[in-house]
GROMACS .gro file of C-alpha atoms in nm:
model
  227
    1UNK     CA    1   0.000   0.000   0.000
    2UNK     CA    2   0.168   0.358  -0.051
    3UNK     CA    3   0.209   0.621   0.224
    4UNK     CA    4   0.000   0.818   0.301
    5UNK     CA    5   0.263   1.096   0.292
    6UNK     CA    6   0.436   1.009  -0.001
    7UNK     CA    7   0.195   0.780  -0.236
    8UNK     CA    8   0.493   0.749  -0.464
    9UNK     CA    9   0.660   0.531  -0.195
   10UNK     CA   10   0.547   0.185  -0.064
   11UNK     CA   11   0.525   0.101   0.292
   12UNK     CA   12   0.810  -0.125   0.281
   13UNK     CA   13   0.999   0.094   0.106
   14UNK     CA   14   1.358   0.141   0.278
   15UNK     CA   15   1.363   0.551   0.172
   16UNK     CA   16   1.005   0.601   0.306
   17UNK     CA   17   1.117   0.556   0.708
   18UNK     CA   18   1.428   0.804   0.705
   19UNK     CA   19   1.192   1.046   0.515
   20UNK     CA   20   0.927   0.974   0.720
   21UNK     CA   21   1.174   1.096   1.019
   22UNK     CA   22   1.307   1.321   0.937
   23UNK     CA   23   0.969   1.474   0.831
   24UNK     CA   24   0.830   1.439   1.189
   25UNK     CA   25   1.132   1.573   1.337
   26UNK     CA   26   1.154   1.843   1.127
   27UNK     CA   27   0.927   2.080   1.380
   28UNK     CA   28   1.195   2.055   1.665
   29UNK     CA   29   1.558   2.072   1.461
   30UNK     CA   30   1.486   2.503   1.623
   31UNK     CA   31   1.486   2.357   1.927
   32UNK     CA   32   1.734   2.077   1.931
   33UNK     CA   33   2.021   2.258   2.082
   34UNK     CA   34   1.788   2.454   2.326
   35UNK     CA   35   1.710   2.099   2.463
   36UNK     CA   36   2.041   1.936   2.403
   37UNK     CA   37   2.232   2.175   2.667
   38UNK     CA   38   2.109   2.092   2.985
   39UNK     CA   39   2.067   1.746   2.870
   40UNK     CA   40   2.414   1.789   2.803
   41UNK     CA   41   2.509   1.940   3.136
   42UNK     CA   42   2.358   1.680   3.361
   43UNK     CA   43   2.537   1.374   3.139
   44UNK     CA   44   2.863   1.597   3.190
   45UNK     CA   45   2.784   1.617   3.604
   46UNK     CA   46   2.678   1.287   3.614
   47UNK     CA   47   3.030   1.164   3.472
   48UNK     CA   48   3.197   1.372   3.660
   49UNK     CA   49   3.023   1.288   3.985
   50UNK     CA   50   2.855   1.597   4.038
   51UNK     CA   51   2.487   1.654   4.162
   52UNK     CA   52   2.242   1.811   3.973
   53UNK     CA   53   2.202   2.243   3.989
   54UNK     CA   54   1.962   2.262   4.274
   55UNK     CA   55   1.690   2.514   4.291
   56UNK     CA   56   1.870   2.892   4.477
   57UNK     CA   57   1.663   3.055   4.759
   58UNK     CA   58   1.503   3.412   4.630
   59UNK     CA   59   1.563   3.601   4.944
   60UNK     CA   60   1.978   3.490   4.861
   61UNK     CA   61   2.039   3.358   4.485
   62UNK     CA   62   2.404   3.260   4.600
   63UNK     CA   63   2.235   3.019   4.865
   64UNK     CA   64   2.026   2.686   4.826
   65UNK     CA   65   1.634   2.671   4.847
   66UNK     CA   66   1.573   2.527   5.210
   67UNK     CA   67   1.355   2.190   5.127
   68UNK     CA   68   1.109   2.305   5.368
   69UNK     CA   69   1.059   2.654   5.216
   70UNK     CA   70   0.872   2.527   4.883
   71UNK     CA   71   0.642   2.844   4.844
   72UNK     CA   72   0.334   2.675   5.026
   73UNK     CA   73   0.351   2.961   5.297
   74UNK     CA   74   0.199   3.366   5.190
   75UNK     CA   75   0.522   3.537   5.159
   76UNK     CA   76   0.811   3.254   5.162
   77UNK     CA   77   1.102   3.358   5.014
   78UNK     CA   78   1.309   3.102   5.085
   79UNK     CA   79   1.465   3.309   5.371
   80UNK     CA   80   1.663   3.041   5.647
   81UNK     CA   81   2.002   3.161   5.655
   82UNK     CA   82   2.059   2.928   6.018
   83UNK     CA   83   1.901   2.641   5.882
   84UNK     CA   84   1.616   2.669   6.164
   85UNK     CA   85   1.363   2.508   5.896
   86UNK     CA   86   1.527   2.189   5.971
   87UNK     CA   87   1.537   2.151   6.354
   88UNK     CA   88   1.191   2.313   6.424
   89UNK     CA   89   0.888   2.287   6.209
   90UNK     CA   90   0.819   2.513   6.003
   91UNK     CA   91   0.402   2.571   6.101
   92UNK     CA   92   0.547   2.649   6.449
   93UNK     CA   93   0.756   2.942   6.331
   94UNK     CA   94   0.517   3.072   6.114
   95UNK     CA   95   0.294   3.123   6.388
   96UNK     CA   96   0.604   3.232   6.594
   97UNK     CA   97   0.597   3.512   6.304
   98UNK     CA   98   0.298   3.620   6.284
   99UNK     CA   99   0.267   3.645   6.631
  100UNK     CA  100   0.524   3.846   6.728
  101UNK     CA  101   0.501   4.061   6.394
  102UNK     CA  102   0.146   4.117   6.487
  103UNK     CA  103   0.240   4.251   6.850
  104UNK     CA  104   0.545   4.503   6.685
  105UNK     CA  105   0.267   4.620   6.467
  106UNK     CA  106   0.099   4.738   6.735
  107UNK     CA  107   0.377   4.809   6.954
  108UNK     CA  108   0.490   5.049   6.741
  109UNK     CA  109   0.198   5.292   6.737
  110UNK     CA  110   0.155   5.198   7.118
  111UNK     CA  111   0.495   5.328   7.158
  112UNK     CA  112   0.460   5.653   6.972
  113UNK     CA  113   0.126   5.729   7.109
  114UNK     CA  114   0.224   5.684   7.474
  115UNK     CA  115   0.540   5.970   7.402
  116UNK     CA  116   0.297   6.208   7.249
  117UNK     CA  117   0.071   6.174   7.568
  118UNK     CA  118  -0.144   5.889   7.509
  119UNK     CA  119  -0.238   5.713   7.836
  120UNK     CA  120  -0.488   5.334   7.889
  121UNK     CA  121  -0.790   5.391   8.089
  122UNK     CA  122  -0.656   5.387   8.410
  123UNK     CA  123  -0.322   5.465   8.371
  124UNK     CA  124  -0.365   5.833   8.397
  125UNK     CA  125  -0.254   5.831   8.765
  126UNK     CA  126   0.110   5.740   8.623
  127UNK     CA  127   0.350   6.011   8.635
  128UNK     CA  128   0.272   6.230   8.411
  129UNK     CA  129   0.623   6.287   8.272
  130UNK     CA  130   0.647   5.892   8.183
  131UNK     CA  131   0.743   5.828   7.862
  132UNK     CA  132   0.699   5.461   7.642
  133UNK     CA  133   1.057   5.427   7.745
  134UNK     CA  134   1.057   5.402   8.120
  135UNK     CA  135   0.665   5.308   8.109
  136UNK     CA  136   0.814   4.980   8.179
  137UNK     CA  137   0.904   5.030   8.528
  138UNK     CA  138   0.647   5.240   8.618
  139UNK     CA  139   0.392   5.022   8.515
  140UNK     CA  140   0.530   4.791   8.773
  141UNK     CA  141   0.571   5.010   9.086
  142UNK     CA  142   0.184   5.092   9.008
  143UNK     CA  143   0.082   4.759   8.993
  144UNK     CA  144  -0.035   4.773   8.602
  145UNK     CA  145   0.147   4.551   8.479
  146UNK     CA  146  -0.010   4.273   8.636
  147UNK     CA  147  -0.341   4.330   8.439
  148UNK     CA  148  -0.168   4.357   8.106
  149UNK     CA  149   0.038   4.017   8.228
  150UNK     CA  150  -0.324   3.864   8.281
  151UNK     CA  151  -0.444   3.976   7.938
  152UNK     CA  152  -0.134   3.799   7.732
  153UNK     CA  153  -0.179   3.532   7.964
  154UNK     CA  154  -0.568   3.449   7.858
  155UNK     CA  155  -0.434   3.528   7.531
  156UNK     CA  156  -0.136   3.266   7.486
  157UNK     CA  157  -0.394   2.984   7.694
  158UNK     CA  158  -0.685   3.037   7.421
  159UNK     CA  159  -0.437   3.047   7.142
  160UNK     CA  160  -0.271   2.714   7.200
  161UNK     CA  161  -0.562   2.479   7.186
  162UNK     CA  162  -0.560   2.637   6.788
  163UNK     CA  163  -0.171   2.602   6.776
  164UNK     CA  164  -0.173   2.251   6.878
  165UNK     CA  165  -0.403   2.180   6.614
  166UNK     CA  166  -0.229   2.304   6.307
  167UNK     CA  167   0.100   2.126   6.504
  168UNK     CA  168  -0.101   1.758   6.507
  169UNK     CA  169  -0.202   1.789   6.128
  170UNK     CA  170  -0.515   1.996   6.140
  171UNK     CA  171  -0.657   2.193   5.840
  172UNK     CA  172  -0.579   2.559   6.080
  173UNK     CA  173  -0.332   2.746   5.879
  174UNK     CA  174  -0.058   2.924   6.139
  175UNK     CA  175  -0.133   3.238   6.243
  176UNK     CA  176  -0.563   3.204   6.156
  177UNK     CA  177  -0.792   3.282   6.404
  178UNK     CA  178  -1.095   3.307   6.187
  179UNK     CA  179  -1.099   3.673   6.246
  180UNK     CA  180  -1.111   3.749   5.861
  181UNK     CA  181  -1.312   4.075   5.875
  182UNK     CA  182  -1.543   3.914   5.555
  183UNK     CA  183  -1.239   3.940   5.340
  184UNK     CA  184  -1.234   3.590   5.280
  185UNK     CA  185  -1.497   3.591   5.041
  186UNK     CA  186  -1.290   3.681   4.806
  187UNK     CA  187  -1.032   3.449   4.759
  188UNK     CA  188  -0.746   3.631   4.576
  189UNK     CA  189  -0.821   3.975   4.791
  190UNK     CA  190  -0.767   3.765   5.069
  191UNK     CA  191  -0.443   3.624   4.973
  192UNK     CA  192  -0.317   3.998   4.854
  193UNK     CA  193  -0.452   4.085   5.262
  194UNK     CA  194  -0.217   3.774   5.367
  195UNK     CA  195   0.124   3.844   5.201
  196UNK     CA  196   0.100   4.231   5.313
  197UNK     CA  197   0.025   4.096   5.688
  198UNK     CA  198   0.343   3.895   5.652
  199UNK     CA  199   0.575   4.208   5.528
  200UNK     CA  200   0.420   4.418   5.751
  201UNK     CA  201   0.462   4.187   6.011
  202UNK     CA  202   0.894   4.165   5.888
  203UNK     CA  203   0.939   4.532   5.865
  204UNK     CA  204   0.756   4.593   6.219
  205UNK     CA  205   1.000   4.338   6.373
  206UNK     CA  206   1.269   4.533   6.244
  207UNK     CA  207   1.114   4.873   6.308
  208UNK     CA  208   1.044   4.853   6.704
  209UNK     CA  209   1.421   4.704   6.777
  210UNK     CA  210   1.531   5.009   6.581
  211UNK     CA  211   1.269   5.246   6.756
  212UNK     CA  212   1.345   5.132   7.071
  213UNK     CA  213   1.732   5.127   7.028
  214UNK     CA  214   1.722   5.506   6.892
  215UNK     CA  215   1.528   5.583   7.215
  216UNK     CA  216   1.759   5.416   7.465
  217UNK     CA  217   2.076   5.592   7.305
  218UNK     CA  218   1.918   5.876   7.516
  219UNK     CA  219   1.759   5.716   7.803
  220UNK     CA  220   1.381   5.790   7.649
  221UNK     CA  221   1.492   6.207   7.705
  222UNK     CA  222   1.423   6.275   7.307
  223UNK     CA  223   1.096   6.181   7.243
  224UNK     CA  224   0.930   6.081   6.930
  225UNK     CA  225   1.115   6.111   6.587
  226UNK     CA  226   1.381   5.995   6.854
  227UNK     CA  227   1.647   6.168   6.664
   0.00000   0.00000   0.00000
């Protein structure tokens, strides 16, 4: 019977299955030394006794991608410089993250507030020259301190029943309390909401110990810009 490419030539033919080859591999002779490099490369660091190029972290292209750090987690960037991703799991520093970003979020408008005269219900009966700097100590000789120890205390106790569950395998993401504000109807504004949390969360972290360093250079006497 003849092709049905060629009708001039027979099946059985012995020019019809070079032609017919080199016809179907026509398409990728563009592409063939595109493909034949790295192909090339691994046979060369195979017989050499090399390992295969391994995947470099974002957050430091002159570093390896921590195994752990695969991108599942809003705003991973590959970031473990001490290797802590392989002694302590990873949902436990998330939350460890979050947690304390959320707290320098707030601490950092706490702290500003209190120095431009800012006081809690209650706490007006501190000295009124007290500044976020030495509120520390005075909220001890008053006694205050024990309430806001009592607060972080209920706090931490209700949070690790939720902990413990995203720890064991649960389907609790770190850091989620269910407090989404009715942004998680929307599934991609949600995520957007979730990776600025996370930066946010970084740069407050790095903010406060810099606030707080500035103002102890002079013993809490400059006062906010602290410069």
């Amino acid at each position: 019977a003849p092709s049905p490419f060629f009708p001039k030539l027979k099946a059985g033919s012995l020019l019809a299955p070079p032609l017919m080859l080199a016809f179907a591999s026509s398409p990728l002779s563009f592409s063939a030394p595109a493909l034949a490099r790295p192909a090339a490369a691994l046979r060369g660091a195979a017989s050499m006794g090399l390992a295969p190029p391994v995947e470099k972290s974002q957050a430091l292209p002159f570093a390896e991608r921590p195994a752990k750090l695969d991108g599942t987690l809003v705003g991973d960037v590959g970031f473990d410089p001490l290797g802590l991703s392989n002694i302590l799991p990873i949902e436990w520093m998330r939350e460890a993250e979050l947690k304390h970003g959320r707290v320098c979020m707030l601490a950092v408008v706490g702290y500003i507030v209190v120095d431009k005269g800012l006081r809690a219900p209650g706490a007006e009966k501190l000295v009124a020259a007290t500044s976020s700097f030495t509120a520390h100590d005075a909220a001890v000789q008053s006694g205050h301190m024990w309430a806001l120890l009592l607060a972080c205390g209920l706090f931490e106790i209700v949070g690790a029943g939720a902990i413990a569950s995203t720890l064991n395998g649960g389907d609790r993401k770190p850091g989620e309390f269910a407090l989404t504000g009715g942004f998680d109807r929307d599934a991609a504004k949600l995520e957007r909401f979730k990776l600025a949390e996370i930066k946010h969360s970084r740069l407050a972290m790095m903010a406060f110990s810099g606030l707080v360093t500035q103002d102890a250079l002079s013993h809490g006497a400059t006062g906010f810009p602290y410069f």
